[in-house]
mmCIF file of C-alpha atoms in Angstrom:
data_model
loop_
_atom_site.group_PDB
_atom_site.id
_atom_site.type_symbol
_atom_site.label_atom_id
_atom_site.label_comp_id
_atom_site.label_asym_id
_atom_site.label_seq_id
_atom_site.Cartn_x
_atom_site.Cartn_y
_atom_site.Cartn_z
ATOM 1 C CA MET O 6 93.795 98.955 92.095
ATOM 2 C CA VAL O 7 96.112 96.900 94.806
ATOM 3 C CA PRO O 8 97.677 93.535 93.612
ATOM 4 C CA GLY O 9 98.371 90.609 95.458
ATOM 5 C CA ALA O 10 101.150 88.760 96.936
ATOM 6 C CA TRP O 11 104.041 88.356 94.402
ATOM 7 C CA HIS O 12 101.847 90.710 91.807
ATOM 8 C CA THR O 13 102.704 93.873 90.494
ATOM 9 C CA ALA O 14 101.268 96.983 88.846
ATOM 10 C CA PRO O 15 101.210 95.293 85.484
ATOM 11 C CA ALA O 16 99.629 92.470 86.311
ATOM 12 C CA PHE O 17 96.523 94.447 86.103
ATOM 13 C CA ASP O 18 97.137 96.414 82.745
ATOM 14 C CA LEU O 19 94.722 93.871 80.763
ATOM 15 C CA ILE O 20 91.875 95.010 82.775
ATOM 16 C CA ARG O 21 93.198 98.593 83.376
ATOM 17 C CA GLN O 22 92.630 98.947 79.414
ATOM 18 C CA GLN O 23 88.933 97.311 79.398
ATOM 19 C CA LEU O 24 88.382 99.946 82.138
ATOM 20 C CA THR O 25 90.103 102.682 80.007
ATOM 21 C CA ASN O 26 87.466 101.431 77.443
ATOM 22 C CA ARG O 27 84.541 101.612 79.391
ATOM 23 C CA GLY O 28 85.429 105.703 80.189
ATOM 24 C CA PHE O 29 87.069 104.784 83.944
ATOM 25 C CA GLU O 30 90.065 105.961 85.340
ATOM 26 C CA SER O 31 92.147 103.661 87.196
ATOM 27 C CA VAL O 32 95.641 103.581 88.990
ATOM 28 C CA ALA O 33 97.199 100.116 90.059
ATOM 29 C CA VAL O 34 99.488 100.482 93.235
ATOM 30 C CA PRO O 35 102.601 98.676 93.365
ATOM 31 C CA LEU O 36 102.811 96.812 96.954
ATOM 32 C CA LEU O 37 106.201 97.842 98.900
ATOM 33 C CA THR O 38 106.162 94.144 99.824
ATOM 34 C CA VAL O 39 106.837 92.710 96.591
ATOM 35 C CA GLY O 40 110.051 93.225 94.898
ATOM 36 C CA PRO O 41 113.369 91.439 93.641
ATOM 37 C CA THR O 42 115.381 93.044 96.166
ATOM 38 C CA ASP O 43 114.536 93.685 99.616
ATOM 39 C CA PRO O 44 111.109 93.651 100.737
ATOM 40 C CA LEU O 45 111.715 91.664 104.116
ATOM 41 C CA ASN O 46 111.458 95.036 106.476
ATOM 42 C CA GLN O 47 108.243 96.068 104.413
ATOM 43 C CA GLY O 48 104.767 94.902 105.848
ATOM 44 C CA VAL O 49 101.192 95.197 105.595
ATOM 45 C CA PRO O 50 101.867 99.016 107.331
ATOM 46 C CA GLU O 51 104.167 100.020 104.757
ATOM 47 C CA ASP O 52 101.915 98.834 102.151
ATOM 48 C CA ALA O 53 98.586 100.462 103.343
ATOM 49 C CA ALA O 54 100.936 103.886 103.402
ATOM 50 C CA ALA O 55 101.631 103.283 99.834
ATOM 51 C CA ILE O 56 97.790 102.589 98.902
ATOM 52 C CA ARG O 57 96.883 105.786 101.288
ATOM 53 C CA ALA O 58 98.913 107.999 99.499
ATOM 54 C CA GLN O 59 97.599 107.496 96.391
ATOM 55 C CA LEU O 60 93.863 107.519 97.187
ATOM 56 C CA GLU O 61 94.539 110.907 98.672
ATOM 57 C CA LYS O 62 95.448 112.567 95.728
ATOM 58 C CA MET O 63 92.486 111.039 93.907
ATOM 59 C CA VAL O 64 89.916 112.138 96.875
ATOM 60 C CA ASP O 65 91.437 115.448 97.403
ATOM 61 C CA ALA O 66 91.040 116.233 94.033
ATOM 62 C CA GLY O 67 87.170 115.740 94.658
ATOM 63 C CA LYS O 68 86.997 111.765 92.590
ATOM 64 C CA ASP O 69 84.673 109.529 93.567
ATOM 65 C CA VAL O 70 86.904 106.056 94.040
ATOM 66 C CA MET O 71 86.572 102.602 94.278
ATOM 67 C CA VAL O 72 89.100 100.628 96.029
ATOM 68 C CA LEU O 73 89.649 96.997 94.012
ATOM 69 C CA SER O 74 92.043 94.602 95.598
ATOM 70 C CA HIS O 75 92.829 91.248 94.926
ATOM 71 C CA SER O 76 94.328 88.317 97.069
ATOM 72 C CA TYR O 77 96.604 89.404 99.689
ATOM 73 C CA GLY O 78 95.334 93.423 98.763
ATOM 74 C CA GLY O 79 93.104 93.153 100.749
ATOM 75 C CA VAL O 80 94.649 93.515 104.090
ATOM 76 C CA PRO O 81 96.301 96.740 103.455
ATOM 77 C CA ALA O 82 93.895 98.050 101.079
ATOM 78 C CA ALA O 83 91.135 97.847 103.832
ATOM 79 C CA ALA O 84 93.620 99.648 106.316
ATOM 80 C CA ALA O 85 94.057 102.376 103.395
ATOM 81 C CA VAL O 86 90.625 103.719 103.217
ATOM 82 C CA GLU O 87 90.270 104.638 106.691
ATOM 83 C CA GLY O 88 89.108 108.032 106.843
ATOM 84 C CA PHE O 89 88.159 108.404 103.392
ATOM 85 C CA ASN O 90 84.224 107.013 103.382
ATOM 86 C CA ALA O 91 82.528 109.202 100.916
ATOM 87 C CA LYS O 92 79.347 108.958 103.441
ATOM 88 C CA ASP O 93 81.170 110.515 106.187
ATOM 89 C CA ARG O 94 82.590 113.511 103.622
ATOM 90 C CA ALA O 95 79.564 114.086 101.773
ATOM 91 C CA ALA O 96 78.062 114.593 105.380
ATOM 92 C CA LYS O 97 81.184 117.635 106.292
ATOM 93 C CA GLY O 98 79.985 118.902 102.914
ATOM 94 C CA GLN O 99 83.188 117.464 101.448
ATOM 95 C CA LYS O 100 83.524 116.027 97.584
ATOM 96 C CA GLY O 101 84.779 112.760 96.725
ATOM 97 C CA GLY O 102 85.767 109.642 98.781
ATOM 98 C CA VAL O 103 85.761 105.927 99.227
ATOM 99 C CA VAL O 104 81.566 104.881 97.154
ATOM 100 C CA MET O 105 83.384 101.145 97.419
ATOM 101 C CA VAL O 106 85.640 98.492 98.686
ATOM 102 C CA LEU O 107 85.655 95.690 96.586
ATOM 103 C CA HIS O 108 86.915 92.468 97.466
ATOM 104 C CA MET O 109 87.976 90.731 94.387
ATOM 105 C CA THR O 110 88.517 86.843 95.582
ATOM 106 C CA SER O 111 90.726 88.970 98.652
ATOM 107 C CA PHE O 112 91.274 88.669 101.780
ATOM 108 C CA ALA O 113 88.845 90.341 104.557
ATOM 109 C CA ALA O 114 90.960 89.996 108.091
ATOM 110 C CA GLN O 115 89.068 91.149 111.224
ATOM 111 C CA VAL O 116 91.491 93.819 113.679
ATOM 112 C CA GLY O 117 93.565 92.095 115.105
ATOM 113 C CA SER O 118 93.666 89.263 112.646
ATOM 114 C CA SER O 119 96.570 88.500 109.992
ATOM 115 C CA LEU O 120 96.129 86.741 106.241
ATOM 116 C CA MET O 121 97.964 83.735 108.287
ATOM 117 C CA ASP O 122 94.983 83.647 110.642
ATOM 118 C CA SER O 123 92.639 83.392 107.904
ATOM 119 C CA LEU O 124 94.493 80.505 107.059
ATOM 120 C CA GLY O 125 94.459 78.876 110.571
ATOM 121 C CA GLY O 126 97.446 80.104 111.445
ATOM 122 C CA ASN O 127 98.830 77.250 108.813
ATOM 123 C CA PRO O 128 101.275 78.047 105.639
ATOM 124 C CA LEU O 129 99.332 76.655 102.479
ATOM 125 C CA PRO O 130 100.517 73.899 100.799
ATOM 126 C CA TRP O 131 102.178 75.955 97.962
ATOM 127 C CA PHE O 132 103.858 78.013 99.763
ATOM 128 C CA ASN O 133 107.687 78.221 99.509
ATOM 129 C CA ILE O 134 109.198 79.857 103.155
ATOM 130 C CA THR O 135 113.040 80.645 102.844
ATOM 131 C CA GLY O 136 113.659 82.698 105.312
ATOM 132 C CA ASP O 137 111.820 85.921 105.512
ATOM 133 C CA VAL O 138 111.109 85.604 101.954
ATOM 134 C CA LEU O 139 107.458 83.947 100.717
ATOM 135 C CA THR O 140 107.322 82.429 96.879
ATOM 136 C CA PRO O 141 104.642 80.512 95.411
ATOM 137 C CA THR O 142 105.362 76.704 94.240
ATOM 138 C CA ASP O 143 103.240 75.730 91.088
ATOM 139 C CA PRO O 144 101.826 79.091 90.107
ATOM 140 C CA ILE O 145 100.078 78.271 86.833
ATOM 141 C CA LYS O 146 97.854 75.767 88.713
ATOM 142 C CA VAL O 147 97.472 78.196 91.529
ATOM 143 C CA PHE O 148 96.636 81.525 89.983
ATOM 144 C CA TYR O 149 96.541 80.777 86.352
ATOM 145 C CA ALA O 150 95.034 77.704 85.388
ATOM 146 C CA ASP O 151 92.184 79.112 82.639
ATOM 147 C CA VAL O 152 94.897 81.815 81.575
ATOM 148 C CA GLU O 153 96.018 81.408 77.809
ATOM 149 C CA PRO O 154 99.372 79.613 78.074
ATOM 150 C CA THR O 155 101.855 82.136 76.745
ATOM 151 C CA LEU O 156 100.045 84.979 78.786
ATOM 152 C CA ALA O 157 100.138 82.495 82.081
ATOM 153 C CA ALA O 158 104.029 82.089 81.273
ATOM 154 C CA LYS O 159 104.618 85.439 80.942
ATOM 155 C CA SER O 160 102.784 86.456 84.395
ATOM 156 C CA VAL O 161 104.612 83.534 86.174
ATOM 157 C CA ALA O 162 108.082 85.349 84.596
ATOM 158 C CA ALA O 163 106.914 88.407 86.158
ATOM 159 C CA LEU O 164 106.145 87.150 89.910
ATOM 160 C CA GLU O 165 108.649 88.823 92.423
ATOM 161 C CA PRO O 166 109.358 87.756 96.194
ATOM 162 C CA SER O 167 107.236 88.516 98.848
ATOM 163 C CA SER O 168 107.427 89.245 102.750
ATOM 164 C CA MET O 169 106.566 86.963 105.045
ATOM 165 C CA ARG O 170 105.019 90.113 107.007
ATOM 166 C CA ALA O 171 102.571 90.610 104.345
ATOM 167 C CA MET O 172 101.520 86.973 105.983
ATOM 168 C CA THR O 173 101.346 88.015 109.370
ATOM 169 C CA ASP O 174 100.993 91.724 109.880
ATOM 170 C CA LYS O 175 97.747 91.966 111.941
ATOM 171 C CA GLY O 176 94.762 93.917 110.410
ATOM 172 C CA SER O 177 93.937 97.372 111.715
ATOM 173 C CA PHE O 178 90.323 98.611 109.766
ATOM 174 C CA ALA O 179 87.812 96.734 108.594
ATOM 175 C CA PRO O 180 85.868 98.925 106.621
ATOM 176 C CA TRP O 181 82.395 96.792 106.333
ATOM 177 C CA ASP O 182 82.377 97.307 110.009
ATOM 178 C CA GLN O 183 82.449 101.595 109.698
ATOM 179 C CA GLY O 184 79.609 101.758 107.019
ATOM 180 C CA PHE O 185 81.508 101.561 103.881
ATOM 181 C CA GLU O 186 79.642 100.173 100.631
ATOM 182 C CA MET O 187 81.428 97.084 100.136
ATOM 183 C CA GLY O 188 81.306 94.414 97.195
ATOM 184 C CA PHE O 189 82.589 90.818 96.836
ATOM 185 C CA ILE O 190 84.177 89.365 93.524
ATOM 186 C CA HIS O 191 83.312 85.193 93.800
ATOM 187 C CA THR O 192 85.994 83.017 91.828
ATOM 188 C CA GLU O 193 84.726 79.848 91.344
ATOM 189 C CA ASP O 194 87.388 77.680 90.290
ATOM 190 C CA ASP O 195 90.210 79.598 92.361
ATOM 191 C CA GLN O 196 92.720 77.294 93.684
ATOM 192 C CA ALA O 197 94.677 79.784 95.578
ATOM 193 C CA ILE O 198 91.655 80.747 97.921
ATOM 194 C CA PRO O 199 88.804 78.203 97.348
ATOM 195 C CA ILE O 200 85.363 79.161 96.873
ATOM 196 C CA ALA O 201 84.148 78.320 100.514
ATOM 197 C CA ILE O 202 86.417 80.740 102.075
ATOM 198 C CA GLN O 203 85.790 83.809 99.843
ATOM 199 C CA LYS O 204 82.362 83.304 100.690
ATOM 200 C CA GLN O 205 82.946 83.089 104.232
ATOM 201 C CA MET O 206 84.844 86.508 104.686
ATOM 202 C CA ALA O 207 82.062 87.935 102.270
ATOM 203 C CA ALA O 208 79.987 86.628 105.125
ATOM 204 C CA GLN O 209 81.279 89.794 107.245
ATOM 205 C CA PHE O 210 79.765 92.479 104.879
ATOM 206 C CA PRO O 211 76.743 94.306 105.041
ATOM 207 C CA ALA O 212 73.667 91.694 103.638
ATOM 208 C CA ASP O 213 73.430 94.376 100.761
ATOM 209 C CA HIS O 214 76.938 94.977 99.610
ATOM 210 C CA PHE O 215 77.655 94.341 96.051
ATOM 211 C CA THR O 216 78.322 90.894 94.725
ATOM 212 C CA ALA O 217 79.668 88.639 91.266
ATOM 213 C CA THR O 218 80.520 85.407 90.840
ATOM 214 C CA LEU O 219 82.987 84.795 88.191
ATOM 215 C CA LYS O 220 83.845 80.775 86.602
ATOM 216 C CA SER O 221 87.150 81.623 86.802
ATOM 217 C CA SER O 222 90.639 80.614 88.485
ATOM 218 C CA HIS O 223 92.436 83.384 90.844
ATOM 219 C CA SER O 224 93.297 86.131 88.515
ATOM 220 C CA PRO O 225 90.539 87.041 86.063
ATOM 221 C CA PHE O 226 91.859 90.223 85.581
ATOM 222 C CA LEU O 227 94.197 87.937 83.200
ATOM 223 C CA SER O 228 91.782 84.894 82.133
ATOM 224 C CA MET O 229 88.601 87.077 81.098
ATOM 225 C CA PRO O 230 89.172 90.911 81.383
ATOM 226 C CA GLU O 231 86.365 91.338 78.816
ATOM 227 C CA LYS O 232 83.579 89.758 81.696
ATOM 228 C CA LEU O 233 85.721 91.495 84.836
ATOM 229 C CA GLY O 234 85.243 94.775 82.935
ATOM 230 C CA GLU O 235 81.711 94.770 82.909
ATOM 231 C CA VAL O 236 81.810 93.190 86.648
ATOM 232 C CA LEU O 237 83.628 96.292 87.612
ATOM 233 C CA GLU O 238 81.592 98.362 85.472
ATOM 234 C CA GLN O 239 78.323 97.106 87.293
ATOM 235 C CA ALA O 240 80.018 97.645 90.680
ATOM 236 C CA ALA O 241 80.627 101.211 89.846
ATOM 237 C CA ASN O 242 77.289 101.872 88.936
ATOM 238 C CA HIS O 243 76.253 100.330 91.946
ATOM 239 C CA ALA O 244 77.968 102.471 93.878
ATOM 240 C CA SER O 245 77.443 105.625 91.907
ATOM 241 C CA GLN O 246 73.721 105.125 92.585
ATOM 242 C CA LYS O 247 74.193 104.458 96.384
ATOM 243 C CA ALA O 248 77.190 107.173 96.647
ATOM 244 C CA PRO O 249 76.195 110.490 98.709
ATOM 245 C CA LYS O 250 75.822 114.131 98.201
ATOM 246 C CA PRO O 251 77.497 116.556 100.115
ATOM 247 C CA LEU O 252 75.175 119.110 101.578
ATOM 248 C CA LEU O 253 74.077 122.152 99.893
ATOM 249 C CA SER O 254 73.827 124.349 102.737
ATOM 250 C CA LEU O 255 77.069 122.901 104.135
ATOM 251 C CA ASP O 256 78.890 122.964 100.462
ATOM 252 C CA ILE O 257 77.825 126.825 100.363
ATOM 253 C CA ASN O 258 78.983 127.771 104.170
ATOM 254 C CA LEU O 259 82.527 126.311 103.097
ATOM 255 C CA HIS O 260 83.320 128.663 100.668
ATOM 256 C CA LEU O 261 81.895 131.497 102.589
#
């Protein structure tokens, strides 16, 4: 799980508990571009490296992994999965790999394009830019409009500044163009990434990609974790059905 800008890994605690209840292991990867001290020297490559380090551990252990990204997290997550496609690994007789890259109202930036480019090159009205530091204005309305008020206030208090580099660094890998199994979870009432923009980004994905739509704001992991848990289980089942298995002959040869 890869959070979006301003969000730390504990933002996913509720949905991770849902996944645990459903028998799934999960890990939330902290972003280096988010923090209270000095995220300014961090950007998409640094976030991608952090995600990749965790992903490598899981794939090396032979695990089938679904990479779930939220909002900005889609940009470094896309870069991080390069070389880990389960289909390619199976063809080499290797176990484990990425069986789906799942965007949850998340940016899908083309190679050579940044998140800011996806926004037409202009900061959004609720971006508060101070030098190289970016914070959101009115996060309740933008992120948590349908979140229970006490939880929404707690979530606002947990937000951290983000580096502007996260918005302007270019994407370096587009898994949807490289044979990866893809998915997109749309959020109908999203005030951060309007549903029309979500659909434009998902239109880049293969026609048979997994898709689901929630009647939620930008943060269904807080407003409807149980329903999101159902959707993630559906995505996992979809990925499992399409996941390749290592060729037996190659597997035998590797162990001779």
